[in-house]
Amino acid sequence: MQGNCVIGEAAIRAGCRFYAGYPITPQNELTEYMAEHLRKAEGGVFIQSESEIAAINMIAGASAAGARVMTSSSSPGISLKQEGISSMAACELPGVIVNMMRGGPGLGNIRPSQGDYFQATRGGGHGDYRTIVLAPATGQELADLTMDAFDLADKYRTPVMILADGMMGQMMEPVVFRKPKPRQYPDCYVLKGAGDGKSKFIRGLILDAIEMEEHNWKLARKYDLISRQETRCEIHEAEDAEMMIVAYGTAARVAKGAIRRLRSMGLKVGLFRPVSLWPFPTRELRELSEHIKHFIVFEMSTGQMLDDVRLALQGFANIDFFGRPGGVVPTPAELSNVVSRRYPQKDAYVDRFLRFKVVEGPFGP
Amino acid sequence: MKKIFGRPRSLKPTPTHYCPGCGHSIVHRLVAEVIDEMDMRGSSIGVPPAGCAVLAYFYFDIDMVEAPHGRGPALATGVKRVLPNHLVFSYQGDGDLAAIGTSESFHAANRGENITIIFINNAVYGMTGGQMAPTTILGQKTTTSPPGRTPLLDGYPVQISEILAQLRGAAYIERCTVNSPAAVMKTKRAIRKAFQYQMDNRGFSMVEVLSPCPTNWKMSAVDACKWIDEVMTKEFPLGVLKDIGTKETGKEKKS
């Protein structure tokens, strides 16, 4: 199945019954899949919204009314959704947001990129909040993490983002859908009308400063709990490694190909792949640095996750970086060339000037 | 002794924060009375706006969910599609509905979304201190149109009800006011009708209420009521702008 469709199918199987979205490349197949299949599911509602902003607010409303909800978009569209994501975080409304990243900033292009890491992991919208961010790297993970995203959203009553890119969305792979867990979301959080009892309201606006502070502390405690309980990562070929590539999503897949080549050349290289980008698997990465002293961060951006890696390693290891930010997916061969040149036994000084691609422009390199 | 008048069940016994002479409290009460009369308190969900009425969830004794500025109709759409048998309304001001949320209102109406918008038009942004709104009258002085609104610099007042009435998804749109007891009763009938249309699945309904804002208009409450009659209704004529008829009497809704 195609990646975008995998997410759609996994969502429907996980009990998603409300989807609103607006067309933007490269995630249109997901919207189209939901239009076709969610409408057939019992109680399923699909709306093609008039804008990204409307879509995120529609899912917020449906979430308040108790449905499992999802919306999807790609980079510029996610920027528009940020108002609503911030609002959902404040109102503690669960929901799943899919971002199939493309090249940016601005409209950029429609090629795969990883330029939205900061936006995704730092909250993205205004205010003091976080969004759980899951980064799949295979078709199978698109299915599994989508199902997990709904469970996490319900468990913590917070928006959860699936952060992938055009490559993941367009790629076709065989997938086995697992049986989803039964939904656990207490009725007390759902607006169904007051019935004969007390009325409820859901809000994020709190005019009283002390109350606002209490609410923000409550959210902060929740984010603290999430960061202790929900970090996920994959560690690959680390036992004897002298150097680790740190990469996520599509870049991690490319890295796996590169590692096969590097290992065949006798270079002991492994991969550290964060699966949850927020919370970032800081502890797991720091533990690795006890016996591995060389890390190279590989991203399809100019180095955004690099910040998190630096925070995790705190100077206990050498950190190098390689990135292609233009919507280009580097090949395993290109990456393995870069890594082999920077492998710790090599002369670091000679290689340093090779670190960044030199761009010939009217003002010289 | 027989009780002949009391607080509607759908309104909490909470004093409101509204300025003296403001129309919000009247409209809140009308909405609550209609919900009570229709026996819908238990299955109503309201969406308050950003702006003066943002604290409506403290006043209405029904379930409510807050929307970001202008997004009420989108949120209400989500709620209504999940709970199609509930009474779902968004309560919005003119800045909320006719500026930042134009797109959401327009398309909710165009989809024939079975929701009701209670649209409070007071020709200014009230809560933020009386700035020019899309509905500000030509010549009206506001904090951001100090010499008075001029078409050359600021464009024209937006007649949102007339615009939405042209959309095929709109079932019922009426413009009323609350500046006299008779007008209040008329507004209540309009709200009742709008809610009834919604419950009959007739499509999108909206009641626009020309509402006094003495504080930001810098007038006495009495003068504000007069100003609505003398100035505002010239720009925003009262009356029914769209009515596709009730289920019993009217034409059937076109699909």
XYZ file of C-alpha atoms in Angstrom:
620
model
C 0.000 0.000 0.000
C 1.044 3.577 -0.543
C 2.238 5.347 2.594
C -0.494 7.989 2.677
C -3.178 5.319 2.311
C -1.590 3.228 5.068
C -2.125 6.076 7.508
C -5.744 6.432 6.393
C -6.472 2.725 6.760
C -4.720 2.502 10.129
C -6.678 5.506 11.369
C -10.015 4.032 10.329
C -9.128 0.718 11.942
C -8.076 2.562 15.099
C -11.558 4.028 15.301
C -11.018 7.439 13.719
C -14.514 8.610 12.782
C -13.956 12.215 11.864
C -11.545 13.596 9.336
C -11.327 17.118 7.942
C -8.648 18.208 5.529
C -7.682 20.501 2.706
C -5.768 19.450 -0.405
C -2.021 19.985 -0.409
C 0.721 17.955 -2.044
C 2.268 15.489 -1.095
C -0.464 14.151 1.219
C -3.519 14.258 -1.042
C -3.835 10.487 -1.271
C -4.574 10.429 2.458
C -7.409 12.943 2.119
C -8.717 11.019 -0.882
C -8.486 7.722 0.987
C -10.507 9.136 3.858
C -13.094 10.558 1.444
C -13.523 7.126 -0.065
C -13.247 4.852 2.957
C -14.082 6.844 6.094
C -17.465 7.728 4.643
C -18.189 4.012 4.331
C -17.235 3.308 7.950
C -20.113 3.360 10.429
C -20.507 6.855 11.821
C -17.582 8.071 9.714
C -17.544 11.749 8.773
C -15.309 13.182 6.073
C -15.280 16.897 5.342
C -13.173 18.657 2.753
C -12.752 21.915 4.598
C -12.426 25.362 3.095
C -8.998 25.842 4.642
C -6.401 24.261 6.892
C -7.569 26.517 9.692
C -11.144 25.327 9.360
C -9.989 21.686 9.214
C -8.124 21.776 12.515
C -11.035 23.551 14.200
C -13.523 21.063 12.799
C -11.561 18.219 14.322
C -11.354 20.179 17.584
C -15.156 20.410 17.640
C -15.580 16.741 16.766
C -13.021 15.826 19.413
C -14.941 17.824 22.022
C -18.017 15.842 21.008
C -16.146 12.606 21.685
C -15.047 11.310 18.278
C -11.586 10.053 17.393
C -10.364 12.669 14.977
C -7.613 13.266 12.460
C -6.473 15.888 9.990
C -3.516 15.875 7.658
C -1.498 18.366 5.713
C 1.948 19.280 4.496
C 4.319 21.972 5.725
C 2.660 25.283 4.707
C -0.706 23.849 5.705
C 0.607 22.805 9.114
C 1.730 26.397 9.699
C -1.894 27.439 9.225
C -3.091 24.704 11.548
C -0.815 25.827 14.365
C -3.401 28.197 15.803
C -5.764 25.274 16.207
C -3.088 22.894 17.490
C -2.176 25.397 20.199
C -5.855 25.752 21.020
C -6.348 21.982 21.210
C -3.339 21.685 23.502
C -4.775 24.410 25.748
C -8.260 22.878 25.755
C -6.768 19.374 26.215
C -8.539 17.975 23.186
C -7.083 14.784 21.714
C -6.517 14.555 17.972
C -4.043 13.290 15.403
C -2.349 15.619 12.944
C -0.339 14.223 10.059
C 2.429 16.326 8.510
C 3.906 15.010 5.264
C 6.775 17.487 5.149
C 7.876 19.189 1.934
C 10.648 21.609 1.061
C 10.397 25.081 2.549
C 10.278 27.736 3.958
C 7.299 29.497 2.419
C 5.729 27.439 -0.325
C 9.087 25.834 -1.094
C 8.528 22.799 -3.221
C 6.709 19.502 -2.963
C 9.818 17.332 -2.593
C 10.515 15.458 0.653
C 12.274 17.432 3.359
C 12.655 17.468 7.122
C 12.517 21.205 7.660
C 9.588 21.214 10.085
C 11.376 19.549 13.013
C 11.559 22.742 15.068
C 7.950 23.612 14.381
C 6.758 20.134 15.294
C 8.814 19.530 18.421
C 8.772 23.013 19.940
C 5.023 23.306 20.106
C 4.927 25.274 16.878
C 2.066 27.534 17.787
C 2.021 30.227 20.423
C 2.194 29.510 24.117
C 3.855 27.104 26.468
C 2.865 23.706 25.129
C 4.245 20.606 23.458
C 2.948 18.185 20.874
C 3.830 14.499 20.938
C 5.608 13.857 17.619
C 6.090 10.397 16.123
C 8.368 9.884 13.124
C 7.780 6.664 11.179
C 10.458 5.328 8.845
C 8.717 2.360 7.225
C 5.317 1.563 5.797
C 4.715 -0.772 8.715
C 5.495 2.015 11.158
C 3.111 4.350 9.371
C 0.403 1.877 10.334
C 1.600 1.099 13.866
C 2.469 4.641 14.904
C -0.816 5.987 13.544
C -2.677 3.590 15.809
C -0.390 4.503 18.710
C -0.947 8.198 18.007
C -4.667 7.862 18.686
C -4.020 6.006 21.942
C -1.460 8.582 23.094
C -3.766 11.453 22.173
C -6.538 9.959 24.295
C -4.267 8.940 27.151
C -2.820 12.410 27.601
C -5.655 14.440 26.045
C -3.324 16.259 23.731
C -2.739 16.621 19.993
C -0.281 14.088 18.553
C 1.575 14.623 15.305
C 2.749 12.038 12.801
C 5.776 13.680 11.192
C 6.790 12.083 7.913
C 7.611 13.463 4.489
C 6.609 13.229 0.867
C 8.870 10.221 0.433
C 7.166 8.216 3.180
C 3.769 9.275 1.873
C 4.415 8.224 -1.710
C 6.342 5.021 -1.056
C 4.602 1.663 -1.533
C 5.305 -1.155 0.899
C 3.553 -4.248 2.198
C 1.921 -3.671 5.572
C 0.256 -5.839 8.207
C -2.368 -3.984 10.217
C -2.383 -5.022 13.832
C -5.514 -5.203 15.912
C -6.030 -1.802 17.536
C -6.390 -1.518 21.305
C -9.879 -0.745 22.591
C -10.356 2.962 23.106
C -9.894 4.238 26.632
C -11.266 7.727 26.885
C -13.580 8.494 29.782
C -16.948 10.048 29.000
C -16.326 12.775 31.549
C -14.146 14.599 28.996
C -16.796 14.523 26.297
C -19.454 17.148 25.596
C -22.719 15.430 24.792
C -25.129 18.018 26.083
C -25.805 18.465 29.782
C -28.725 16.011 29.910
C -30.413 16.373 33.280
C -27.151 17.051 35.030
C -24.506 19.724 35.339
C -23.273 21.466 32.238
C -19.619 21.345 31.208
C -17.389 23.590 29.217
C -14.060 23.229 27.477
C -11.880 26.289 27.293
C -8.347 27.503 26.917
C -8.953 31.145 27.728
C -8.329 31.784 31.391
C -8.360 35.482 32.236
C -7.337 35.122 35.859
C -3.521 35.134 36.029
C -3.262 32.710 38.931
C -5.704 30.282 37.331
C -3.823 30.552 34.035
C -0.587 29.768 35.806
C -2.176 26.756 37.475
C -3.443 25.538 34.124
C -0.004 25.966 32.561
C 1.622 24.107 35.439
C -0.908 21.341 34.995
C -0.002 21.104 31.312
C 3.697 21.234 32.182
C 3.303 18.309 34.600
C 1.575 16.396 31.845
C 4.408 17.098 29.385
C 6.887 16.079 32.045
C 5.073 12.789 32.524
C 4.991 12.207 28.766
C 8.703 12.884 28.439
C 9.438 10.324 31.150
C 7.093 7.650 29.825
C 6.793 7.940 26.094
C 10.238 8.214 24.524
C 10.832 5.791 21.713
C 13.889 5.051 19.647
C 15.526 2.410 17.507
C 19.179 1.520 18.038
C 20.745 -0.329 15.136
C 24.209 -1.977 14.976
C 25.457 -0.138 18.043
C 27.194 -3.002 19.912
C 30.618 -2.582 18.303
C 30.071 0.822 16.691
C 32.745 3.506 16.778
C 30.510 6.036 15.135
C 26.735 6.507 15.157
C 24.558 8.177 12.597
C 21.629 9.974 14.232
C 18.708 10.291 11.831
C 14.919 9.971 11.761
C 12.265 9.126 9.213
C 13.343 8.947 5.593
C 16.883 10.049 6.477
C 17.162 7.070 8.841
C 16.212 4.746 6.017
C 18.882 6.202 3.815
C 21.266 5.841 6.743
C 20.513 2.121 7.042
C 21.521 1.659 3.416
C 24.673 3.664 4.029
C 25.520 1.596 7.108
C 25.417 -1.630 5.060
C 27.939 -0.096 2.650
C 30.110 1.271 5.451
C 30.125 -2.051 7.305
C 31.190 -3.826 4.113
C 34.107 -1.363 3.985
C 34.985 -2.383 7.554
C 33.850 0.838 9.200
C 31.937 0.228 12.404
C 28.960 2.554 12.050
C 25.551 2.240 13.703
C 22.284 4.151 13.731
C 20.389 5.919 16.465
C 16.875 6.691 15.291
C 14.510 8.713 17.461
C 10.963 7.469 16.840
C 9.427 10.001 19.200
C 10.906 13.371 18.249
C 9.153 14.944 21.183
C 9.761 13.635 23.751
C 13.291 13.231 22.383
C 15.029 10.042 23.579
C 17.696 12.017 25.412
C 18.508 9.401 28.041
C 18.919 6.595 25.516
C 21.240 8.697 23.386
C 23.319 9.782 26.376
C 23.713 6.166 27.474
C 25.178 5.355 24.054
C 27.731 8.121 24.437
C 29.264 6.169 27.325
C 31.010 3.895 24.859
C 30.627 5.720 21.517
C 32.363 9.057 21.119
C 31.560 10.031 17.529
C 28.137 10.949 16.275
C 27.057 12.334 12.951
C 23.609 13.855 12.675
C 22.065 13.390 9.265
C 18.961 15.355 8.339
C 17.142 16.628 5.285
C 17.417 20.116 6.779
C 20.235 22.445 7.783
C 20.377 20.882 11.239
C 17.339 21.086 13.468
C 17.415 17.806 15.364
C 21.114 18.615 15.772
C 20.095 20.902 18.651
C 18.414 18.053 20.508
C 21.415 15.795 19.941
C 23.719 18.468 21.361
C 21.471 18.882 24.375
C 21.462 15.135 24.917
C 25.203 14.582 24.545
C 26.221 17.766 26.355
C 29.770 17.713 25.053
C 30.470 14.096 26.007
C 31.025 13.112 22.375
C 32.013 14.659 19.056
C 29.045 15.694 16.968
C 29.241 16.162 13.242
C 26.498 17.123 10.854
C 25.482 16.416 7.275
C 22.321 17.793 5.723
C 20.652 18.444 2.370
C 17.889 20.998 2.890
C 16.546 21.541 -0.630
C 13.967 18.790 -0.835
C 16.683 16.398 -2.051
C 16.835 12.880 -0.635
C 20.530 11.930 -0.492
C 21.424 8.405 -1.599
C 22.986 5.831 0.730
C 26.140 6.123 -1.427
C 26.378 9.862 -0.866
C 25.821 9.498 2.861
C 28.317 6.651 3.190
C 30.926 8.771 1.365
C 30.368 11.606 3.806
C 30.461 9.317 6.840
C 33.573 7.440 5.698
C 35.449 10.707 5.193
C 34.563 11.793 8.719
C 35.117 8.435 10.358
C 37.140 9.104 13.542
C 40.402 7.452 12.323
C 40.546 9.804 9.355
C 42.289 13.125 9.576
C 39.617 15.473 10.854
C 41.409 18.623 9.690
C 41.625 17.577 6.051
C 37.993 16.663 5.997
C 36.612 19.663 7.747
C 36.332 21.799 4.615
C 34.335 19.038 2.943
C 31.701 19.274 5.607
C 29.261 21.531 3.833
C 28.447 21.524 0.190
C 30.098 24.545 -1.361
C 27.613 26.639 -3.276
C 28.910 28.626 -6.249
C 27.045 31.905 -6.427
C 27.499 35.391 -7.820
C 29.326 36.392 -4.644
C 31.728 33.465 -4.707
C 31.681 30.339 -2.581
C -48.019 32.079 45.119
C -47.674 31.346 41.431
C -44.302 32.149 39.924
C -44.797 33.911 36.624
C -41.266 35.024 35.774
C -37.865 33.596 36.567
C -34.376 32.915 35.384
C -34.222 30.443 32.488
C -32.871 27.028 33.493
C -30.241 27.310 30.726
C -28.710 30.389 32.323
C -26.501 30.130 35.389
C -27.234 32.461 38.332
C -24.037 34.398 37.596
C -23.776 38.164 37.227
C -22.330 38.956 33.786
C -19.322 41.163 33.140
C -21.046 43.092 30.375
C -21.108 46.890 30.382
C -24.363 48.679 31.266
C -26.564 48.950 28.215
C -24.831 46.120 26.335
C -27.015 43.819 24.258
C -25.188 40.576 25.085
C -27.044 39.881 28.342
C -30.382 40.317 26.602
C -29.437 37.972 23.779
C -27.972 35.433 26.220
C -31.267 35.402 28.017
C -33.264 35.067 24.809
C -31.152 32.123 23.658
C -31.524 30.479 27.077
C -35.279 31.045 27.116
C -35.664 29.521 23.662
C -33.540 26.508 24.614
C -35.753 26.029 27.703
C -38.949 26.406 25.725
C -37.757 23.880 23.166
C -36.723 21.615 26.047
C -33.249 21.339 24.561
C -31.067 22.256 27.550
C -29.830 18.705 27.907
C -28.827 18.383 24.278
C -27.504 21.811 23.363
C -23.894 22.679 22.696
C -22.800 26.278 22.336
C -19.618 27.689 20.869
C -18.695 31.075 22.356
C -16.487 33.457 20.369
C -13.353 35.413 21.036
C -14.443 38.889 22.129
C -16.832 40.187 24.752
C -18.932 37.012 24.847
C -15.928 34.739 25.317
C -16.993 34.050 28.890
C -20.441 32.888 27.777
C -19.640 29.463 29.224
C -19.843 31.062 32.666
C -23.336 32.311 31.909
C -25.016 29.560 29.904
C -25.895 26.434 31.820
C -25.375 24.197 28.789
C -22.333 22.370 27.408
C -19.950 24.721 25.618
C -16.639 24.520 23.818
C -14.450 27.506 23.088
C -13.278 28.387 19.572
C -10.272 30.434 18.486
C -11.089 33.841 17.020
C -13.437 33.448 14.047
C -13.434 29.647 13.979
C -16.775 29.081 15.698
C -18.596 27.793 12.615
C -15.814 25.253 11.922
C -15.870 24.011 15.505
C -19.654 23.903 15.516
C -19.493 21.911 12.269
C -17.301 19.313 13.966
C -19.619 19.080 16.960
C -22.779 18.894 14.865
C -21.495 16.209 12.521
C -20.661 14.000 15.486
C -23.893 14.830 17.349
C -26.427 15.420 14.557
C -29.435 15.416 16.892
C -28.105 18.112 19.186
C -28.803 21.819 19.010
C -25.472 23.388 18.083
C -24.949 27.112 17.815
C -22.022 29.469 17.637
C -22.312 32.870 19.192
C -20.199 35.459 17.404
C -19.518 39.152 17.142
C -18.991 41.144 13.989
C -15.191 41.121 14.099
C -15.260 37.390 14.765
C -17.718 36.556 12.015
C -17.235 39.224 9.356
C -13.439 39.689 9.497
C -11.188 36.925 10.759
C -13.858 34.235 10.436
C -15.447 35.251 7.122
C -14.230 32.098 5.458
C -15.532 29.780 8.183
C -18.972 31.478 8.269
C -19.282 31.644 4.515
C -18.453 27.995 3.965
C -20.491 26.676 6.887
C -23.465 28.507 5.359
C -22.614 27.254 1.907
C -22.374 23.655 3.081
C -25.847 24.089 4.528
C -24.366 23.019 7.826
C -27.184 22.387 10.285
C -25.956 24.905 12.804
C -27.178 28.299 13.934
C -25.062 31.399 14.283
C -26.182 34.051 16.729
C -24.445 37.049 15.229
C -24.084 40.118 17.443
C -23.400 43.180 15.322
C -22.372 46.234 17.322
C -20.264 47.826 14.581
C -17.029 47.781 16.616
C -14.549 45.410 18.228
C -15.892 45.698 21.752
C -13.595 43.744 24.022
C -10.369 45.103 22.563
C -11.472 48.682 23.100
C -13.612 49.875 20.219
C -11.550 49.484 17.079
C -13.070 49.671 13.603
C -14.894 46.494 12.583
C -15.939 45.367 9.097
C -19.436 46.491 10.107
C -18.442 49.971 11.299
C -20.760 52.541 9.718
C -19.371 55.131 7.276
C -18.409 58.203 9.259
C -18.418 56.322 12.579
C -15.511 57.284 14.807
C -13.570 54.420 16.363
C -10.122 54.167 17.928
C -8.670 53.005 14.601
C -10.771 55.298 12.423
C -10.462 58.468 14.495
C -11.721 60.838 11.787
C -14.643 58.525 11.053
C -14.721 55.576 8.660
C -14.157 56.649 5.062
C -14.627 54.327 2.081
C -11.406 55.578 0.546
C -9.238 54.475 3.453
C -11.281 51.790 5.156
C -13.719 50.316 2.647
C -17.428 49.857 3.221
C -19.465 48.221 5.977
C -19.915 44.512 5.223
C -23.495 43.324 5.042
C -22.764 39.771 6.037
C -26.373 38.606 6.303
C -27.115 39.747 2.754
C -24.016 37.927 1.551
C -24.749 34.658 3.336
C -28.408 34.804 2.303
C -27.319 34.356 -1.293
C -25.783 30.993 -0.558
C -27.940 28.012 -1.374
C -27.063 26.235 1.880
C -28.591 29.031 3.967
C -32.111 28.204 5.160
C -33.024 31.098 7.365
C -31.360 34.437 7.993
C -32.970 37.344 9.773
C -31.658 40.658 11.053
C -33.158 41.980 14.289
C -32.250 44.317 17.086
C -32.741 44.480 20.842
C -33.158 48.218 21.381
C -36.819 48.106 22.459
C -39.087 45.581 24.196
C -40.917 44.912 20.932
C -37.615 44.366 19.110
C -36.466 41.993 21.851
C -39.602 39.869 21.453
C -39.102 39.835 17.694
C -35.500 38.720 18.117
C -36.600 35.913 20.383
C -39.034 34.689 17.739
C -36.228 34.780 15.178
C -33.919 32.747 17.420
C -36.684 30.260 18.051
C -37.281 29.923 14.326
C -33.577 29.527 13.571
C -33.235 26.772 16.175
C -36.385 25.094 14.907
C -35.019 25.098 11.353
C -31.847 23.515 12.634
C -33.718 20.780 14.476
C -35.787 20.152 11.334
C -32.549 19.712 9.366
C -33.375 22.597 7.078
C -29.790 23.820 6.803
C -27.790 26.791 7.963
C -29.534 29.485 9.989
C -28.368 32.789 11.382
C -29.884 35.581 13.428
C -28.062 38.882 13.217
C -28.744 41.149 16.167
C -27.922 44.849 15.955
C -26.782 45.358 19.496
C -25.957 48.518 21.444
C -22.417 49.131 22.668
C -22.736 52.353 24.678
C -19.206 52.092 26.062
C -17.401 52.026 22.745
C -19.890 54.213 20.948
C -19.361 56.692 23.782
C -23.080 57.261 24.217
C -25.635 56.811 26.934
C -27.574 53.549 26.780
C -30.667 55.435 25.631
C -28.770 57.241 22.887
C -27.215 53.949 21.779
C -30.682 52.471 21.315
C -31.701 55.516 19.329
C -28.533 55.352 17.240
C -29.402 51.823 16.172
C -32.772 53.020 14.842
C -31.505 56.230 13.319
C -28.158 55.177 11.847
C -27.425 51.471 12.012
C -30.663 50.180 10.514
C -30.096 52.427 7.486
C -26.927 50.473 6.709
C -28.284 47.168 7.994
C -32.033 47.035 7.272
C -34.004 44.802 9.616
C -36.011 41.882 8.362
C -35.888 38.373 6.967
C -33.181 37.975 4.332
C -33.669 34.300 3.614
C -36.364 31.842 4.532
C -36.820 28.585 2.714
C -39.949 27.866 4.750
C -40.644 25.463 7.573
C -41.059 21.765 7.063
C -44.838 22.009 7.212
C -45.538 25.195 5.342
C -42.619 25.852 3.101
C -41.001 24.512 0.054
C -38.931 21.423 0.572
C -35.219 21.944 0.852
C -33.413 21.547 -2.415
C -30.808 18.857 -2.235
